[in-house]
Coordinates of N, CA and C in Angstrom, one line a residue:
M1 N 5.4 0.3 -53.9 CA 6.4 0.8 -52.9 C 5.6 1.3 -51.7
A2 N 4.4 1.8 -51.8 CA 3.7 2.4 -50.7 C 3.3 1.2 -49.7
A3 N 3.0 0.0 -50.2 CA 2.7 -1.1 -49.3 C 3.9 -1.5 -48.5
A4 N 5.1 -1.5 -49.1 CA 6.3 -1.8 -48.4 C 6.6 -0.8 -47.3
Q5 N 6.4 0.5 -47.6 CA 6.6 1.5 -46.6 C 5.6 1.4 -45.5
E6 N 4.4 1.0 -45.8 CA 3.4 0.8 -44.7 C 3.8 -0.4 -43.8
M7 N 4.3 -1.4 -44.5 CA 4.7 -2.6 -43.7 C 5.9 -2.2 -42.8
E8 N 6.8 -1.5 -43.3 CA 7.9 -1.0 -42.5 C 7.5 -0.1 -41.3
R9 N 6.5 0.8 -41.6 CA 6.0 1.6 -40.5 C 5.4 0.8 -39.4
R10 N 4.6 -0.2 -39.8 CA 3.9 -1.1 -38.8 C 5.0 -1.9 -38.0
A11 N 6.0 -2.4 -38.7 CA 7.0 -3.1 -38.0 C 7.8 -2.2 -37.0
D12 N 8.0 -1.0 -37.4 CA 8.7 0.0 -36.5 C 7.8 0.2 -35.3
E13 N 6.5 0.4 -35.5 CA 5.6 0.7 -34.4 C 5.5 -0.5 -33.5
M14 N 5.5 -1.7 -34.0 CA 5.4 -2.9 -33.2 C 6.7 -3.2 -32.4
T15 N 7.8 -2.8 -32.9 CA 9.1 -3.0 -32.2 C 9.6 -1.9 -31.3
T16 N 8.9 -0.7 -31.4 CA 9.3 0.4 -30.6 C 8.7 0.3 -29.2
V17 N 9.5 0.5 -28.2 CA 9.1 0.4 -26.8 C 8.6 1.8 -26.4
H18 N 7.3 1.8 -25.9 CA 6.7 3.0 -25.4 C 6.6 2.9 -23.9
L19 N 7.4 3.7 -23.2 CA 7.3 3.7 -21.7 C 6.1 4.5 -21.2
L20 N 5.3 4.0 -20.3 CA 4.2 4.7 -19.7 C 4.7 5.2 -18.4
T21 N 4.5 6.5 -18.2 CA 4.9 7.2 -16.9 C 3.7 7.9 -16.3
A22 N 3.9 8.3 -15.1 CA 2.8 9.0 -14.4 C 2.5 10.3 -15.1
E23 N 3.5 10.8 -15.9 CA 3.3 12.1 -16.6 C 2.5 11.9 -18.0
N24 N 2.6 10.7 -18.6 CA 2.0 10.6 -19.9 C 0.8 9.6 -19.9
A25 N 0.5 9.0 -18.8 CA -0.6 8.0 -18.8 C -1.4 8.1 -17.5
L26 N -2.7 7.9 -17.6 CA -3.6 7.9 -16.5 C -4.5 6.6 -16.5
F27 N -4.3 5.9 -15.4 CA -5.1 4.6 -15.2 C -6.2 5.0 -14.3
A28 N -7.4 4.3 -14.5 CA -8.5 4.5 -13.7 C -9.3 3.2 -13.5
A29 N -10.0 3.1 -12.4 CA -10.9 1.9 -12.2 C -12.2 2.1 -13.0
T30 N -12.6 1.0 -13.6 CA -13.9 1.1 -14.4 C -15.0 0.6 -13.4
P31 N -16.3 1.0 -13.8 CA -17.4 0.5 -12.9 C -17.5 -1.0 -12.8
G32 N -17.0 -1.7 -13.8 CA -17.0 -3.2 -13.8 C -15.8 -3.8 -13.0
G33 N -15.0 -3.0 -12.5 CA -13.8 -3.5 -11.7 C -12.6 -3.8 -12.5
F34 N -12.5 -3.2 -13.7 CA -11.4 -3.4 -14.6 C -10.5 -2.1 -14.6
V35 N -9.6 -2.0 -15.5 CA -8.7 -0.8 -15.5 C -8.8 -0.2 -16.9
S36 N -9.0 1.1 -16.9 CA -8.9 1.9 -18.2 C -7.7 2.7 -18.2
L37 N -7.4 3.2 -19.4 CA -6.1 4.0 -19.6 C -6.4 5.1 -20.6
D38 N -5.9 6.3 -20.2 CA -5.8 7.4 -21.1 C -4.3 7.7 -21.4
H39 N -3.9 7.6 -22.7 CA -2.5 7.8 -23.1 C -2.4 8.2 -24.5
G40 N -1.6 9.2 -24.7 CA -1.3 9.7 -26.1 C -2.6 10.1 -26.9
G41 N -3.5 10.8 -26.2 CA -4.7 11.2 -26.8 C -5.7 10.1 -27.1
E42 N -5.4 8.9 -26.6 CA -6.4 7.8 -26.8 C -6.9 7.4 -25.4
H43 N -8.2 6.9 -25.5 CA -8.8 6.3 -24.3 C -9.0 4.8 -24.6
Y44 N -8.6 4.0 -23.6 CA -8.8 2.6 -23.7 C -9.7 2.2 -22.6
D45 N -10.9 1.7 -22.9 CA -11.9 1.4 -21.9 C -11.5 0.3 -20.9
R46 N -10.6 -0.6 -21.5 CA -10.1 -1.7 -20.6 C -8.8 -2.1 -21.2
V47 N -7.8 -2.3 -20.3 CA -6.5 -2.8 -20.7 C -6.1 -4.1 -19.9
A48 N -5.2 -4.8 -20.5 CA -4.7 -6.0 -19.9 C -3.3 -5.6 -19.4
L49 N -3.0 -6.1 -18.2 CA -1.7 -5.8 -17.5 C -1.0 -7.2 -17.4
I50 N 0.2 -7.3 -18.0 CA 1.0 -8.5 -18.0 C 2.4 -8.3 -17.5
R51 N 2.8 -9.0 -16.5 CA 4.1 -8.9 -16.0 C 5.1 -9.6 -17.0
M52 N 6.2 -8.9 -17.3 CA 7.1 -9.5 -18.2 C 8.1 -10.4 -17.5
F53 N 8.3 -10.2 -16.2 CA 9.1 -11.1 -15.4 C 8.3 -11.4 -14.1
P54 N 7.3 -12.2 -14.2 CA 6.4 -12.4 -13.0 C 7.0 -13.0 -11.8
F55 N 8.1 -13.8 -11.9 CA 8.6 -14.4 -10.8 C 9.9 -13.7 -10.3
T56 N 10.7 -13.1 -11.2 CA 11.9 -12.6 -10.7 C 11.9 -11.1 -10.5
D57 N 10.9 -10.4 -11.1 CA 10.8 -8.9 -11.0 C 9.4 -8.5 -11.2
P58 N 8.5 -8.9 -10.3 CA 7.0 -8.7 -10.5 C 6.6 -7.2 -10.6
D59 N 7.3 -6.3 -10.0 CA 6.8 -4.9 -10.0 C 7.6 -4.0 -11.0
C60 N 8.3 -4.6 -11.9 CA 9.0 -3.9 -12.9 C 8.6 -4.5 -14.3
Y61 N 8.6 -3.7 -15.3 CA 8.3 -4.1 -16.7 C 7.0 -4.8 -16.8
I62 N 5.9 -4.0 -16.6 CA 4.6 -4.5 -16.8 C 4.1 -4.0 -18.2
S63 N 3.7 -5.0 -19.0 CA 3.2 -4.7 -20.3 C 1.7 -4.3 -20.2
V64 N 1.4 -3.2 -20.8 CA 0.0 -2.7 -20.9 C -0.5 -2.9 -22.3
R65 N -1.6 -3.7 -22.4 CA -2.0 -4.1 -23.8 C -3.5 -3.8 -23.9
E66 N -3.9 -3.7 -25.2 CA -5.3 -3.5 -25.5 C -6.0 -4.8 -25.1
W67 N -7.3 -4.7 -24.7 CA -8.0 -5.8 -24.2 C -8.9 -6.3 -25.4
D68 N -8.2 -7.1 -26.3 CA -8.9 -7.7 -27.4 C -8.1 -8.9 -27.8
E69 N -8.6 -9.6 -28.9 CA -7.9 -10.8 -29.3 C -6.5 -10.6 -29.8
R70 N -6.2 -9.4 -30.3 CA -4.8 -9.1 -30.7 C -3.9 -8.8 -29.6
G71 N -4.4 -8.1 -28.6 CA -3.6 -7.7 -27.4 C -2.4 -6.8 -27.8
R72 N -2.6 -5.9 -28.7 CA -1.5 -5.0 -29.1 C -1.0 -4.2 -27.9
E73 N 0.4 -4.2 -27.8 CA 1.0 -3.5 -26.6 C 0.9 -2.0 -26.8
I74 N 0.4 -1.4 -25.8 CA 0.3 0.1 -25.8 C 1.6 0.7 -25.2
G75 N 2.1 0.1 -24.2 CA 3.3 0.6 -23.6 C 3.7 -0.3 -22.4
I76 N 4.8 0.1 -21.8 CA 5.4 -0.6 -20.6 C 5.5 0.3 -19.4
I77 N 5.1 -0.2 -18.3 CA 5.4 0.4 -17.0 C 6.8 -0.1 -16.6
E78 N 7.7 0.8 -16.5 CA 9.1 0.3 -16.1 C 9.2 -0.1 -14.7
R79 N 8.7 0.8 -13.8 CA 8.7 0.5 -12.3 C 7.4 0.9 -11.7
L80 N 6.7 0.0 -11.1 CA 5.5 0.4 -10.5 C 5.7 1.4 -9.3
S81 N 6.9 1.3 -8.7 CA 7.1 2.2 -7.6 C 7.2 3.7 -8.0
D82 N 7.3 4.0 -9.3 CA 7.4 5.4 -9.8 C 6.0 6.0 -9.8
W83 N 5.0 5.3 -9.5 CA 3.6 5.8 -9.6 C 3.0 6.2 -8.3
D84 N 1.9 6.9 -8.2 CA 1.3 7.3 -7.0 C 0.6 6.1 -6.3
A85 N 0.3 6.2 -5.1 CA -0.2 5.1 -4.3 C -1.5 4.6 -4.8
E86 N -2.4 5.5 -5.3 CA -3.7 5.1 -5.8 C -3.5 4.2 -7.1
T87 N -2.6 4.6 -8.0 CA -2.4 3.8 -9.2 C -1.7 2.5 -8.9
V88 N -0.8 2.5 -8.0 CA -0.1 1.3 -7.6 C -1.1 0.3 -7.0
S89 N -2.0 0.8 -6.2 CA -3.1 -0.1 -5.6 C -4.0 -0.6 -6.7
L90 N -4.4 0.2 -7.6 CA -5.2 -0.3 -8.7 C -4.6 -1.4 -9.5
I91 N -3.3 -1.1 -9.9 CA -2.6 -2.1 -10.8 C -2.3 -3.3 -10.0
D92 N -1.9 -3.2 -8.7 CA -1.5 -4.3 -7.9 C -2.8 -5.2 -7.7
G93 N -3.9 -4.6 -7.6 CA -5.2 -5.4 -7.4 C -5.4 -6.3 -8.7
Q94 N -5.2 -5.7 -9.9 CA -5.3 -6.4 -11.1 C -4.3 -7.5 -11.2
M95 N -3.1 -7.3 -10.8 CA -2.0 -8.3 -10.8 C -2.3 -9.4 -9.9
R96 N -2.9 -9.1 -8.7 CA -3.2 -10.2 -7.8 C -4.3 -11.1 -8.4
L97 N -5.2 -10.6 -9.1 CA -6.2 -11.4 -9.8 C -5.6 -12.2 -10.9
R98 N -4.8 -11.6 -11.7 CA -4.3 -12.3 -12.9 C -3.2 -13.4 -12.5
Y99 N -2.5 -13.1 -11.4 CA -1.4 -14.0 -11.0 C -1.6 -14.7 -9.7
F100 N -2.9 -14.9 -9.4 CA -3.2 -15.6 -8.2 C -2.6 -17.0 -8.2
T101 N -1.7 -17.3 -7.3 CA -0.9 -18.5 -7.2 C -0.8 -19.0 -5.8
P102 N -1.7 -19.9 -5.4 CA -1.6 -20.4 -4.0 C -0.3 -21.2 -3.8
K103 N 0.2 -21.1 -2.6 CA 1.5 -21.8 -2.3 C 1.2 -23.1 -1.7
I104 N 1.8 -24.2 -2.2 CA 1.6 -25.5 -1.7 C 2.4 -25.7 -0.4
T105 N 1.7 -26.1 0.7 CA 2.4 -26.3 2.0 C 2.5 -27.7 2.4
A106 N 1.6 -28.6 1.8 CA 1.6 -30.0 2.2 C 1.0 -30.8 1.0
V107 N 1.5 -32.0 0.8 CA 1.0 -32.9 -0.2 C 0.3 -34.1 0.4
H108 N -1.0 -34.2 0.2 CA -1.8 -35.3 0.8 C -1.7 -36.5 -0.1
S109 N -1.8 -36.3 -1.4 CA -1.7 -37.5 -2.3 C -1.5 -37.0 -3.8
V110 N -0.9 -37.9 -4.6 CA -0.8 -37.6 -6.0 C -1.1 -39.0 -6.7
K111 N -2.1 -39.0 -7.6 CA -2.4 -40.3 -8.2 C -2.5 -40.1 -9.7
A112 N -1.8 -41.0 -10.4 CA -1.8 -41.0 -11.9 C -3.0 -41.7 -12.5
K113 N -3.7 -41.1 -13.5 CA -4.8 -41.8 -14.1 C -5.0 -41.2 -15.5
Y114 N -5.0 -42.1 -16.5 CA -5.3 -41.7 -17.9 C -4.5 -40.5 -18.4
G115 N -3.2 -40.5 -18.1 CA -2.3 -39.5 -18.6 C -2.3 -38.2 -17.8
F116 N -3.0 -38.2 -16.6 CA -3.0 -37.0 -15.8 C -2.5 -37.4 -14.4
A117 N -1.9 -36.4 -13.7 CA -1.6 -36.6 -12.3 C -2.5 -35.7 -11.5
N118 N -3.2 -36.4 -10.6 CA -4.3 -35.7 -9.8 C -3.7 -35.4 -8.4
F119 N -3.5 -34.2 -8.1 CA -2.9 -33.7 -6.8 C -4.0 -33.4 -5.8
D120 N -3.8 -33.7 -4.6 CA -4.6 -33.3 -3.4 C -3.6 -32.7 -2.5
V121 N -3.6 -31.4 -2.4 CA -2.6 -30.6 -1.6 C -3.2 -29.6 -0.7
E122 N -2.4 -29.2 0.3 CA -2.8 -28.1 1.2 C -2.1 -26.9 0.7
T123 N -2.7 -25.7 0.6 CA -2.1 -24.5 0.2 C -2.3 -23.4 1.3
D124 N -1.7 -22.3 1.1 CA -1.9 -21.2 2.0 C -3.4 -20.6 1.8
C125 N -4.1 -21.1 0.9 CA -5.5 -20.7 0.7 C -6.5 -21.9 1.0
G126 N -6.0 -23.0 1.6 CA -6.8 -24.1 1.9 C -6.5 -25.3 1.1
R127 N -7.2 -26.4 1.3 CA -7.0 -27.7 0.6 C -7.6 -27.6 -0.8
V128 N -6.8 -28.1 -1.8 CA -7.1 -28.0 -3.2 C -6.8 -29.3 -3.9
K129 N -7.6 -29.7 -4.8 CA -7.4 -30.8 -5.7 C -7.3 -30.2 -7.1
F130 N -6.2 -30.6 -7.8 CA -6.0 -30.2 -9.2 C -5.3 -31.3 -10.0
S131 N -5.4 -31.2 -11.4 CA -4.9 -32.2 -12.3 C -3.9 -31.5 -13.3
I132 N -2.8 -32.2 -13.5 CA -1.9 -31.7 -14.6 C -1.8 -32.9 -15.6
R133 N -1.4 -32.5 -16.8 CA -1.1 -33.5 -17.8 C 0.3 -34.0 -17.6
N134 N 0.4 -35.3 -17.7 CA 1.8 -36.0 -17.5 C 2.6 -35.7 -18.8
G135 N 3.8 -35.4 -18.6 CA 4.7 -35.3 -19.8 C 4.6 -34.0 -20.6
G136 N 3.8 -33.1 -20.1 CA 3.7 -31.8 -20.8 C 4.5 -30.7 -20.1
D137 N 4.1 -29.5 -20.4 CA 4.8 -28.3 -19.8 C 4.0 -27.8 -18.6
A138 N 3.4 -28.7 -17.8 CA 2.7 -28.3 -16.6 C 3.5 -28.0 -15.4
V139 N 4.8 -28.4 -15.5 CA 5.7 -28.2 -14.3 C 6.9 -27.3 -14.8
A140 N 7.1 -26.2 -14.1 CA 8.2 -25.3 -14.4 C 9.0 -25.1 -13.1
H141 N 10.3 -25.3 -13.3 CA 11.3 -25.2 -12.3 C 11.8 -23.8 -12.3
L142 N 11.5 -23.0 -11.3 CA 12.0 -21.6 -11.2 C 13.4 -21.6 -10.5
S143 N 13.7 -22.6 -9.8 CA 15.1 -22.7 -9.2 C 15.2 -24.2 -8.8
E144 N 16.2 -24.6 -8.1 CA 16.5 -26.0 -7.8 C 15.3 -26.5 -7.0
N145 N 14.7 -25.7 -6.1 CA 13.6 -26.2 -5.2 C 12.3 -25.5 -5.4
R146 N 12.2 -24.5 -6.2 CA 11.0 -23.7 -6.4 C 10.3 -24.2 -7.7
I147 N 9.1 -24.6 -7.6 CA 8.4 -25.2 -8.7 C 7.0 -24.6 -8.9
I148 N 6.6 -24.4 -10.1 CA 5.2 -23.9 -10.4 C 4.5 -25.1 -11.2
F149 N 3.3 -25.4 -10.7 CA 2.5 -26.4 -11.4 C 1.3 -25.6 -12.1
T150 N 1.0 -25.9 -13.4 CA -0.1 -25.3 -14.1 C -1.1 -26.4 -14.4
D151 N -2.3 -26.3 -13.8 CA -3.2 -27.4 -14.0 C -3.9 -27.3 -15.4
V152 N -4.8 -28.2 -15.6 CA -5.4 -28.3 -16.9 C -6.3 -27.1 -17.2
S153 N -6.7 -26.3 -16.2 CA -7.5 -25.1 -16.4 C -6.7 -23.9 -16.5
G154 N -5.4 -24.0 -16.4 CA -4.5 -22.8 -16.4 C -4.2 -22.2 -15.1
N155 N -4.7 -22.8 -14.0 CA -4.4 -22.3 -12.7 C -3.0 -22.6 -12.3
R156 N -2.4 -21.8 -11.5 CA -1.0 -22.0 -11.1 C -0.9 -22.3 -9.6
F157 N 0.0 -23.2 -9.2 CA 0.2 -23.5 -7.8 C 1.7 -23.5 -7.6
E158 N 2.2 -22.8 -6.6 CA 3.6 -22.7 -6.4 C 4.0 -23.6 -5.2
L159 N 5.1 -24.4 -5.5 CA 5.8 -25.1 -4.4 C 7.0 -24.3 -4.1
P160 N 7.0 -23.5 -3.1 CA 8.1 -22.5 -2.8 C 9.5 -23.2 -2.6
D161 N 9.4 -24.4 -1.9 CA 10.7 -25.0 -1.5 C 10.4 -26.6 -1.4
F162 N 10.7 -27.3 -2.5 CA 10.5 -28.7 -2.5 C 11.3 -29.4 -1.3
S163 N 12.4 -28.9 -0.9 CA 13.2 -29.5 0.2 C 12.6 -29.4 1.5
R164 N 11.6 -28.5 1.7 CA 10.9 -28.4 3.0 C 9.8 -29.4 3.2
L165 N 9.4 -30.1 2.1 CA 8.4 -31.2 2.2 C 9.0 -32.3 3.0
S166 N 8.2 -33.1 3.6 CA 8.7 -34.3 4.3 C 9.2 -35.3 3.2
A167 N 10.0 -36.3 3.6 CA 10.5 -37.3 2.7 C 9.3 -38.0 2.0
A168 N 8.2 -38.3 2.8 CA 7.1 -39.0 2.2 C 6.4 -38.1 1.1
E169 N 6.3 -36.8 1.4 CA 5.6 -35.9 0.5 C 6.5 -35.8 -0.8
Q170 N 7.8 -35.7 -0.6 CA 8.7 -35.6 -1.7 C 8.6 -36.8 -2.6
K171 N 8.5 -38.0 -2.0 CA 8.3 -39.2 -2.8 C 7.0 -39.2 -3.6
K172 N 6.0 -38.6 -3.1 CA 4.7 -38.6 -3.8 C 4.7 -37.8 -5.1
I173 N 5.5 -36.7 -5.1 CA 5.5 -35.9 -6.3 C 6.8 -35.9 -7.1
D174 N 7.8 -36.6 -6.6 CA 9.1 -36.7 -7.3 C 9.0 -37.1 -8.7
V175 N 8.2 -38.1 -9.0 CA 8.1 -38.6 -10.4 C 7.5 -37.6 -11.3
Y176 N 6.8 -36.6 -10.8 CA 6.1 -35.6 -11.7 C 6.9 -34.4 -11.9
I177 N 8.0 -34.2 -11.1 CA 8.7 -33.0 -11.3 C 10.0 -33.3 -12.0

């Protein structure tokens, strides 16, 4: 019976939402450029910050997790705007690193080879070449015209508005989206 009660306690703990607020949590920068957390009498040397709605509500519902292979959730930041400017800046800096997504502004070429599509594009961060797997989950449609490509290394590239590309550019990528 004790084992069943322990399993139930763990299940309750895993499914309970813990909101992190400026009153019950303290984030700080680490010497290595990461983020630490003090919460509930515990100190976490490094935490992972993950947006629950990265495209539709990027500054709300940020999951704060232990930085290890399990990634156990410590709590959730409901709204980043509820925090002081220093904490917002710290967390926003980490989010920019994790969710770095250059925006595609022009398509130079797309060539298929050995089950991959090799893109040569212009982005708001400069010219980039990347490859995606054909027929996989490398292309995500966020709306009718907004598309995210995830390359073979896990990097993301956003096409904010497919309809703004020239007809020739649209033709180059149409078969892949």
